[in-house]
C-alpha positions as MATLAB code, in Angstrom:
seq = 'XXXXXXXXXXXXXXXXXXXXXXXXXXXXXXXXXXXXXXXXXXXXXXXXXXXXXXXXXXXXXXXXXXXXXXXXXXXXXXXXXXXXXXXXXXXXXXXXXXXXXXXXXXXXXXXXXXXXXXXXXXXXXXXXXXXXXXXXXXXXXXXXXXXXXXXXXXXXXXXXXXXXXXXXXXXXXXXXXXXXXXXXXXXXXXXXXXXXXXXXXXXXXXXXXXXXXXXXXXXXXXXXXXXXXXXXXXXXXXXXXXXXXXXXXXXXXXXXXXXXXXXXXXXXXXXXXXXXXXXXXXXXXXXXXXXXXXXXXXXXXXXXXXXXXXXXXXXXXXXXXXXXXXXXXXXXXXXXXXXXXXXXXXXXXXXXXXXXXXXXXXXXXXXXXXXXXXXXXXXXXXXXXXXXXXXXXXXXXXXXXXXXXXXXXXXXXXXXXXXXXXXXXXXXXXXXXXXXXXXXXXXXXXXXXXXXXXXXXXXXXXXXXXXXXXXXXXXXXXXXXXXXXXXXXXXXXXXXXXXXXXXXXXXXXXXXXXXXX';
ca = [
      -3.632   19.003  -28.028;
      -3.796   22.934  -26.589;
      -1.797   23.186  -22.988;
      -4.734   23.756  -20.698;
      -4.222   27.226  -18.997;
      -3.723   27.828  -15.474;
      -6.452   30.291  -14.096;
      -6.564   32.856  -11.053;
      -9.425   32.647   -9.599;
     -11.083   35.079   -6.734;
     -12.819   33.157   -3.787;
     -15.455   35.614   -2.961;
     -16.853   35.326   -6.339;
     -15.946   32.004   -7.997;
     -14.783   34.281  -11.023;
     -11.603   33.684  -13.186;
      -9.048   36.663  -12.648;
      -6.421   36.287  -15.274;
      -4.924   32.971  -16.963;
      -1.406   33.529  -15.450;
       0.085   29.732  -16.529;
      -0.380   26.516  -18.327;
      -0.083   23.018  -17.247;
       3.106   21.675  -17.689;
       3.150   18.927  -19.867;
       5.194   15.505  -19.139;
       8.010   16.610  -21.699;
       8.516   20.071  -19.751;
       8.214   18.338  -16.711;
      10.722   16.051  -17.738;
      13.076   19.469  -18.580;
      11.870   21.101  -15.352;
      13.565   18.396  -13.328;
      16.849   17.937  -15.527;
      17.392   21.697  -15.080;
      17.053   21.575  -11.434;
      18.847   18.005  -11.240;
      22.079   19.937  -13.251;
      22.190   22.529  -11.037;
      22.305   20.547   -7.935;
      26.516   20.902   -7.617;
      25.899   24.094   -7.617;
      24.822   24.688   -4.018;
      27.585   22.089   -2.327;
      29.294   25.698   -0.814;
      27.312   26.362    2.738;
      28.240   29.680    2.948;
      26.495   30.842   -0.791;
      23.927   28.422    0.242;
      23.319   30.071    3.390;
      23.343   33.389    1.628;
      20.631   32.549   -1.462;
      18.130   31.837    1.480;
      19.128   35.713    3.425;
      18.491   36.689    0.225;
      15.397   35.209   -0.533;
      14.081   36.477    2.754;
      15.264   39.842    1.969;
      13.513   40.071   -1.566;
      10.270   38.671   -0.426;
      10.229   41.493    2.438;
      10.589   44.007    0.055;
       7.867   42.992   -2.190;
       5.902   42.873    0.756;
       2.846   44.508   -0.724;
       2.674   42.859   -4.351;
       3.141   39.347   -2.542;
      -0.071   40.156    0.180;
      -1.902   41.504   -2.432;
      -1.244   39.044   -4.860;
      -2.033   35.715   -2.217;
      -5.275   37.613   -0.808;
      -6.618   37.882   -3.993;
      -6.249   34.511   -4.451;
      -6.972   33.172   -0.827;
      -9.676   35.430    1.099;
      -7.165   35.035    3.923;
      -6.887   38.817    3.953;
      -3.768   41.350    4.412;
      -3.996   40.734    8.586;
      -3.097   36.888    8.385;
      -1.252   36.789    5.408;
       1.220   39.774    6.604;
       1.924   37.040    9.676;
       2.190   34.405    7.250;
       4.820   36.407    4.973;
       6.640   37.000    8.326;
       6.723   33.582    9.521;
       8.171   32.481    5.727;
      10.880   34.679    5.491;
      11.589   34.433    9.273;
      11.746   30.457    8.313;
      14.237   30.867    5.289;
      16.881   32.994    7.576;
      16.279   30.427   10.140;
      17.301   27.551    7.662;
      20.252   30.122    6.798;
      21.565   29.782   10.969;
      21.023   26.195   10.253;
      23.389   25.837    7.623;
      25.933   28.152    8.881;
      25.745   26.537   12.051;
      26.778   23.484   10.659;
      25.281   20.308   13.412;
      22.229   19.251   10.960;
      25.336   17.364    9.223;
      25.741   14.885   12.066;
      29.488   15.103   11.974;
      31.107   11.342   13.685;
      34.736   10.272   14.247;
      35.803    7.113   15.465;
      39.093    6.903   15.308;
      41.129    3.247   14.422;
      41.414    0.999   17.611;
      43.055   -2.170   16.617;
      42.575   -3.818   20.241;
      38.659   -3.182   20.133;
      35.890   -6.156   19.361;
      35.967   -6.780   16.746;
      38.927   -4.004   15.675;
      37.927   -0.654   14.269;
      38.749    1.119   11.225;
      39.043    4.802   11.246;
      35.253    5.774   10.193;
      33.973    9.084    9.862;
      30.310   10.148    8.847;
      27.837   12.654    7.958;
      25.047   13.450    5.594;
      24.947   14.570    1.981;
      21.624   15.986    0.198;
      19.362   13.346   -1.622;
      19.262   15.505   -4.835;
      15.803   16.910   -6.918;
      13.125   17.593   -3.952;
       9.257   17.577   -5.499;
       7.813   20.146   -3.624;
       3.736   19.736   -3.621;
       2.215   23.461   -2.423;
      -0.692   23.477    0.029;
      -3.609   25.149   -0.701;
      -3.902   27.390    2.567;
      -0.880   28.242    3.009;
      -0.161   30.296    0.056;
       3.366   30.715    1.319;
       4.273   29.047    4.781;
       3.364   25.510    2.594;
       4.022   26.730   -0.466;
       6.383   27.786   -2.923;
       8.711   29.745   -0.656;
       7.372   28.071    2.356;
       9.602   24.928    4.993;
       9.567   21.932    2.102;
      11.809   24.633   -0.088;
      13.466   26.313    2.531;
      14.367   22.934    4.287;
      15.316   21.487    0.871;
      17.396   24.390   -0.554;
      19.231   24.191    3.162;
      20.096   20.462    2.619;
      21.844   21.359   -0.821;
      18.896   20.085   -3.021;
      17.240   22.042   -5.491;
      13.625   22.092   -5.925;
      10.776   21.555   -8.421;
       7.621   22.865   -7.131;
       3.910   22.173   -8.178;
       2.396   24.966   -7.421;
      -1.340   25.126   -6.384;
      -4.190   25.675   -8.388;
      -5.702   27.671   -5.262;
      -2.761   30.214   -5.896;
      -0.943   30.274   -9.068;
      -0.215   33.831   -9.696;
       1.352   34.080   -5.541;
       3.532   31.198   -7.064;
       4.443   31.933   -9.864;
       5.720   35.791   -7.882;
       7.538   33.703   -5.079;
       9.270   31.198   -7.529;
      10.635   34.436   -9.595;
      11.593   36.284   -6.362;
      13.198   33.094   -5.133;
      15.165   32.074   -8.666;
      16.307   36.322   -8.734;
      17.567   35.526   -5.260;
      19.705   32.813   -6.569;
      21.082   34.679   -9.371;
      21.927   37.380   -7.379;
      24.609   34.834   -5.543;
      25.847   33.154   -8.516;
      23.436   30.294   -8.149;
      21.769   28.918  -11.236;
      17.768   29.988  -11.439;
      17.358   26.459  -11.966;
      17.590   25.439   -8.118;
      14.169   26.677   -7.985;
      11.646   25.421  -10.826;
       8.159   25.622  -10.968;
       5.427   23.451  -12.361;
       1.675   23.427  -12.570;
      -1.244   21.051  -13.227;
      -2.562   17.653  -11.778;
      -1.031   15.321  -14.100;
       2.175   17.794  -13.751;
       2.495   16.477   -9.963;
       1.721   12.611  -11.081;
       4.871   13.109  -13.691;
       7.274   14.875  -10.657;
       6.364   12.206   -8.655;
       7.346    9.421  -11.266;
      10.773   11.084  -12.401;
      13.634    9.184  -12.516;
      15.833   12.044  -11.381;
      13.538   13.278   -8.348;
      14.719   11.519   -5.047;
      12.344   12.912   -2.397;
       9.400   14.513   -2.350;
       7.221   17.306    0.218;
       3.387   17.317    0.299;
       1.228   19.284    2.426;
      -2.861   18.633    1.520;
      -5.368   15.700    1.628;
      -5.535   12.027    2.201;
      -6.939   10.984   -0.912;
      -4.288   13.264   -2.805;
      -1.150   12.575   -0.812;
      -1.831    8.489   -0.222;
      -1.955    8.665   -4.189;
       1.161   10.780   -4.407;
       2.720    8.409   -1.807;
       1.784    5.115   -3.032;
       3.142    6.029   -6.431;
       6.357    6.909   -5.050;
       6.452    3.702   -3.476;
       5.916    2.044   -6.933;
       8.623    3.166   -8.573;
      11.701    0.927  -10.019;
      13.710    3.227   -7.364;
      11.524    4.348   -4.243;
      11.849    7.741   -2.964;
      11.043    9.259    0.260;
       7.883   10.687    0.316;
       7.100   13.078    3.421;
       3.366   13.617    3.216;
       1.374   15.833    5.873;
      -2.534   14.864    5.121;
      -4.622   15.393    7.276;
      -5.949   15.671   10.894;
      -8.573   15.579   13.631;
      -6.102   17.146   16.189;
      -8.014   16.071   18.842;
      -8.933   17.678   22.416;
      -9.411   16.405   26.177;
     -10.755   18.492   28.431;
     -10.533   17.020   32.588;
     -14.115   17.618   34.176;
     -11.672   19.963   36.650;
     -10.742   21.784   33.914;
     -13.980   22.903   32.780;
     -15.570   23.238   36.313;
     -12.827   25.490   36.648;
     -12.796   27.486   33.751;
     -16.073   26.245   31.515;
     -16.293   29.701   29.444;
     -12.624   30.076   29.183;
     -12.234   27.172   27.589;
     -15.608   27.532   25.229;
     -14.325   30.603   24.202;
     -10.954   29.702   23.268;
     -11.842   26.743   21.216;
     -14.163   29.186   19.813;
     -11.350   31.114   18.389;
      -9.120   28.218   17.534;
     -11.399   26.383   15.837;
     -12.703   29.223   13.573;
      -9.211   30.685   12.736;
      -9.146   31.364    9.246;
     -12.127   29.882    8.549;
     -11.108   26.756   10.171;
      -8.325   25.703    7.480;
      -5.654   25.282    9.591;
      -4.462   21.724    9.247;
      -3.786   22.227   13.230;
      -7.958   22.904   14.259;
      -8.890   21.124   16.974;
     -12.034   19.233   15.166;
     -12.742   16.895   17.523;
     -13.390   17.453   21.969;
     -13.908   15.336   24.399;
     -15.814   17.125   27.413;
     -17.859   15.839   30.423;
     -21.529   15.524   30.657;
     -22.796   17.388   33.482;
     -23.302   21.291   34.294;
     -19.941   22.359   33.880;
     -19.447   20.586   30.806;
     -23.286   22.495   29.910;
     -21.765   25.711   30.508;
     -18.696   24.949   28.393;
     -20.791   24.151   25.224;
     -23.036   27.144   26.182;
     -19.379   29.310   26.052;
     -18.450   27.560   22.818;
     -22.213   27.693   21.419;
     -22.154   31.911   21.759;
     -18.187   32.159   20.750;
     -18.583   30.995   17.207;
     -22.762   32.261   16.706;
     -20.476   35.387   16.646;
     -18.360   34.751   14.173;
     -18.775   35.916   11.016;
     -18.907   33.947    7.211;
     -16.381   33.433    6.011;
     -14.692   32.544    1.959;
     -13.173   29.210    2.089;
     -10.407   28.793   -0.203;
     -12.435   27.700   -3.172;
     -15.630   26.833   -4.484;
     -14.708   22.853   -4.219;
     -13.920   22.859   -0.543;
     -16.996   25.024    0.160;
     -18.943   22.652   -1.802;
     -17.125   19.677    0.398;
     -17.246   21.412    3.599;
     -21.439   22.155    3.306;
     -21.825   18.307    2.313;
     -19.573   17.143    5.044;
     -21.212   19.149    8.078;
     -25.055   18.214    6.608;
     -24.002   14.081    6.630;
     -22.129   14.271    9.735;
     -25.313   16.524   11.273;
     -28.153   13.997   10.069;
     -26.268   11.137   12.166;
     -28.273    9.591   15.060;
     -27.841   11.533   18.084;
     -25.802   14.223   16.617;
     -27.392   17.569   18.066;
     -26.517   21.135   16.909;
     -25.867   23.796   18.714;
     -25.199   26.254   16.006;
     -25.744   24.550   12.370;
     -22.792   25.114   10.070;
     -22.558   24.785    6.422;
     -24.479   27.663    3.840;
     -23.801   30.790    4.350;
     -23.846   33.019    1.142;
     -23.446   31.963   -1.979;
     -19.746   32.191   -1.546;
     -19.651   31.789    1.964;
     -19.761   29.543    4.831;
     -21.174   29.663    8.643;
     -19.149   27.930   11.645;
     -20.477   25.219   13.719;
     -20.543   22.956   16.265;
     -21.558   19.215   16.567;
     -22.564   17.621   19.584;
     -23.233   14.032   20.315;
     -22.747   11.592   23.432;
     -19.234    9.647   23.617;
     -21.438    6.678   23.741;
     -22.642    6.891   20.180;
     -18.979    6.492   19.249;
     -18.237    3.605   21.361;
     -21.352    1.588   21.094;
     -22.773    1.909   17.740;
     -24.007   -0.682   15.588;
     -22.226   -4.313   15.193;
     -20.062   -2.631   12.528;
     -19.058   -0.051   14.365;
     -17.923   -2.156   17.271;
     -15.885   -4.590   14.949;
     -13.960   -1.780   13.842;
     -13.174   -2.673   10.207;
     -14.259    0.726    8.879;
     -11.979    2.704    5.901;
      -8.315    3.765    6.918;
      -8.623    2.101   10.656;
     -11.363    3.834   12.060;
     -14.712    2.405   13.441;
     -17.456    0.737   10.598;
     -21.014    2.634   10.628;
     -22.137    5.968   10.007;
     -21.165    7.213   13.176;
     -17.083    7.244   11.818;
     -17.283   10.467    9.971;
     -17.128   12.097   13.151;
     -13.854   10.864   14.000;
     -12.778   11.949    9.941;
     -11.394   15.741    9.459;
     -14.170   17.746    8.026;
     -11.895   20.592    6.628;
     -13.898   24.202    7.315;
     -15.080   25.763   10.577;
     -16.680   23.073   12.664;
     -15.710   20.889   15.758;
     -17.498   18.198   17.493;
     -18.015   17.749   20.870;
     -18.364   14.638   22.089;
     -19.817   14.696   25.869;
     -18.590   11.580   28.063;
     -19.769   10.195   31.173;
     -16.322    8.352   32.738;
     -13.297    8.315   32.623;
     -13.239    4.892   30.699;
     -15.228    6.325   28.050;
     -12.263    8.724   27.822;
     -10.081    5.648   27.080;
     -12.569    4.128   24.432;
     -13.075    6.840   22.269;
      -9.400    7.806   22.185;
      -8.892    4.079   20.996;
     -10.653    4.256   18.205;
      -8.667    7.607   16.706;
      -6.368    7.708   13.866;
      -3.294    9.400   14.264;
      -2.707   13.387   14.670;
      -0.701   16.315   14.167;
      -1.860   17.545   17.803;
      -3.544   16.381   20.838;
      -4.577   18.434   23.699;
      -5.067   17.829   27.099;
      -7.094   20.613   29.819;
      -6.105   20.068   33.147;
      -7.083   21.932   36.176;
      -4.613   24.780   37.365;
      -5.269   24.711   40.525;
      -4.820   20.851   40.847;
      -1.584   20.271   38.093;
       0.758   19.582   40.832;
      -1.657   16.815   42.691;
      -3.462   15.680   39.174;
      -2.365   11.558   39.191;
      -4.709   11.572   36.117;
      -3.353   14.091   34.003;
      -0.229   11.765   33.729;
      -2.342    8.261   32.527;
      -4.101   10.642   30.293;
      -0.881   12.330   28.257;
       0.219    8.943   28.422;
      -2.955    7.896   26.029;
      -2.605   10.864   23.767;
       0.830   10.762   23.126;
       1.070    7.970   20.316;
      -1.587    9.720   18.616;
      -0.119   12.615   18.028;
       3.549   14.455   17.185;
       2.702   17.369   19.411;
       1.490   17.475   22.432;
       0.016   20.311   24.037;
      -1.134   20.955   28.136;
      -3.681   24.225   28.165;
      -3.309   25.268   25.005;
      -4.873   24.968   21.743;
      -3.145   23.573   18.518;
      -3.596   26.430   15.895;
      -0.584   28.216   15.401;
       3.083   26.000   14.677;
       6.323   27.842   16.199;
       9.474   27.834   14.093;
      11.876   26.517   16.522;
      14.296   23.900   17.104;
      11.884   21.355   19.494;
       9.124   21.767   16.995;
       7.512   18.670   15.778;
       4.798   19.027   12.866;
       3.829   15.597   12.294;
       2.481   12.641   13.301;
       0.957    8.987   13.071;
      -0.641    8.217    9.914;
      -2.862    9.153    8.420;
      -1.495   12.823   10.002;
       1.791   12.171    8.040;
       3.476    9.418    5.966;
       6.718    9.756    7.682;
       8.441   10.416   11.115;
       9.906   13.619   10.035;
       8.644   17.401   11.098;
       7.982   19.590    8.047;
       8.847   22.554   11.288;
      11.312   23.116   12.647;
      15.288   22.844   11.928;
      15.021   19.009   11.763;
      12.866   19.062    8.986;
      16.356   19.670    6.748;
      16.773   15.754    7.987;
      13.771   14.515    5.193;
      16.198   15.719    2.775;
      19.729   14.213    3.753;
      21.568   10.438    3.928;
      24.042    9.423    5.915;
      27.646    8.371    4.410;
      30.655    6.872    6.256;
      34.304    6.764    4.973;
      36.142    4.143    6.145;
      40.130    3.979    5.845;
      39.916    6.972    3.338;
      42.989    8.699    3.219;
      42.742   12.566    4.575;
      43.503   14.281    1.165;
      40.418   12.507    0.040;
      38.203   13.290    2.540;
      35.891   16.355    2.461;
      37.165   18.696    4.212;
      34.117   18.655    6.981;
      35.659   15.584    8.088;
      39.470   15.908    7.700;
      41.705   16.290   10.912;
      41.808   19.197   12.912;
      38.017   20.039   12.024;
      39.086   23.447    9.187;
      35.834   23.884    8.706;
      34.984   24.699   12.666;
      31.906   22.502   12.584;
      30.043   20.478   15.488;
      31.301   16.745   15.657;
      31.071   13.856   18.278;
];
């Protein structure tokens, strides 16, 4: 049987491009992931470590051009947010590099002997070593933040595991560019290209995810796709860790202060946040509660004229296009659900933004079903559940509540987040008693937690958290963030080891210079 080939494809017009791959079969998946598994040893020294990712910074900043032209032609994201991305990958990689140098993602612990303690105490001494092979699953819009050079490598290639990737089939020629620029970045520091590998096709990832030799794995993409990923991890004679980011309603709370205080601010910034990049950003706010009344009327009016001004835009293929116009017309044919400005169609490659409205009550006093709620993946039964689903495109819905209570019921009935947002007054944050019970309700849905903001947008920093409750992610790790090196690391203790046998991170008199408790 012929390999199948891989295919560019361009967004705007459904057409092929150029067959730049084929799918990997199981055998070369099988070689794919010995390579990378026998050049794991290779990357035990820190400092050449640290290096390889400088470098792979460095090279993708100089190919600048071929990389932004190569992902928009694949994407529609266009030279404007895919410069930013670029930036924010290569400013992640160097980041990774501090946080290898730096030395305290090890978790360096002493406890010296103490004979007279209870019960007595051998000399123990601990720290974490890499897991080995990381599966790296690429997202489709992030063509390189989530992707081949994106945090699931980065963090990976930090913790001293080499990586098989699966690329894409959104973006196959970007990743196949980033995987060479990456694997000529480890030769050029006397790594072997092998601590970078990259795969394509479906039943490609399926195979990654069964191999014997692969011990964790990344994924960044839907529910249906990463639960399948995950549960088939889980399967396996030897479980792995499986750190799945799925999907999200990110939801948003907005105090009837708050909106009598700044009703078009607020429209108009959703507006924005919920439209960026034609609302693909697993961080868009999808979901808001805001108050019935006149101020709540003028903050719909706000949001209503903020995205009938935005333009169509190319989703990132034909599929999602296809999803996102079926989504918007089942959720917009629901009882009560009004529409301020109809999304779905726009062109025959395109699609319009929207908004959804419907009263909070629909949600908490449906049908029998609904009430019971013994719907799919935790959520409410009846019709009326889709709403609280991620519909992945540019729309939000607003529902428009009447108490505070029905504040409380509708946020009971959420799944968990990436995000949830809370609007508070400004003029009344200091006095607010209700701002506190209210962060208090959104905080176990969610990993971040944001106070008169909006969601879109995920700082590389040291406090970032990108994850959450399921079904946001399968795990309590951050795939942001330095932590996010933690997915791909165990903890070991040596106990009574003499010190010529210990590595030297944890020998007497700390040689190394490292962080340790």
């Amino acid at each position: 049987m012929a390999a199948e080939p891989v295919w560019s494809v361009d967004p705007r017009t459904g057409k092929p491009r150029e067959q730049v791959a084929v799918e990997a079969t199981a055998e070369e998946v099988d070689q794919a992931v010995r390579a990378a598994h026998a050049a794991r040893d290779a990357l035990a020294d820190r400092t050449v470590r640290a290096a390889f990712l400088r470098t792979a910074a460095d090279l993708l900043d100089e190919a600048r051009e071929h990389v932004i032209e190569a992902a928009d032609a694949e994407t529609a994201l266009g030279p404007v947010r895919l410069t930013g991305e670029l930036a924010r990958t290569t400013a992640q990689l160097r980041s990774f590099a501090e946080v290898v140098t730096e030395g305290s993602y090890l978790d360096i612990r002493i406890d010296l002997p103490d004979p007279g303690a209870t019960p007595p105490r051998s000399d123990m001494r601990r720290w974490k070593i890499p897991l080995g092979v990381v599966a790296v699953y690429a997202a489709s819009n992030f063509p390189l933040a989530f992707s081949v050079p994106g945090g699931d490598t980065a963090s990976a290639l930090a913790a001293g595991c080499p990586v098989v990737v699966k690329a894409h089939p959104d973006h196959p020629a970007t990743a196949e560019l980033c995987a060479a620029l990456l694997r000529r970045a480890a030769a050029r520091q006397g790594l072997p290209e092998d601590v970078v590998v990259l795969v394509h096709g479906f039943d490609a990832g399926v195979e990654l995810v069964r191999h014997p030799l692969v011990a964790a794995a990344g994924f960044t993409g839907s529910v249906r796709g990463g639960r399948a990923l995950f549960d088939a991890a889980a399967a396996r004679p030897v479980p792995i860790p499986f750190h799945g980011e799925l999907g999200s309603l990110n939801p948003v709370v907005l105090t009837p202060a708050a909106v009598e205080e700044r009703a078009e601010e607020l429209g108009a910034g959703l507006a924005g946040s919920m439209t960026l990049g034609a609302g693909q950003f697993c961080t868009k706010p999808g979901f808001v509660l805001a108050p019935q009344g006149e101020a709540g009327d003028r903050f719909l009016a706000a949001l209503t004229a903020g995205v009938s001004d935005t333009e169509q835009g190319v989703m990132l293929d034909h599929r999602m296009r296809d999803a996102f116009v079926a989504g918007v017309a089942e959720r917009a044919a629901l009882d009560g659900v009004r529409t301020p400005v109809t999304p779905g169609a726009g062109g025959e490659h395109t699609v319009s933004a929207g908004v959804l409205a419907v009263d909070a009550e629909r949600l908490t006093k449906g049908d029998a079903e609904q009430r019971t709620g013994d719907g799919a993946d935790g959520l409410p039964g009846g019709d009326h559940h889709l709403l609280l689903e991620e519909c992945f495109g540019p729309v939000t819905v607003v529902a428009r509540y009447s108490s505070r209570e029905e504040v409380t019921a509708v946020l009971g009935l959420l799944p968990g987040n990436l995000t949830a947002t809370l609007h508070i007054a400004e003029r009344d944050q200091d006095q607010d008693t209700d701002a506190a019970s209210l962060l208090a309700e959104l905080t176990p849905l969610a990993g971040r937690v944001l106070v008169n903001g909006w969601p879109t947008g995920v700082a590389v920093a040291a406090a970032q958290h990108h994850g959450g409750p399921y079904p946001a992610t399968t795990s309590t790790s951050t795939s942001v963030g330095a932590t996010a090196i933690e997915r791909w690391l165990r903890p070991v203790t040596y106990q009574s080891t003499p010190e010529h046998l210990l590595p030297p991170e944890l020998r007497d008199g700390n040689p190394l210079g490292l962080p340790r408790r």
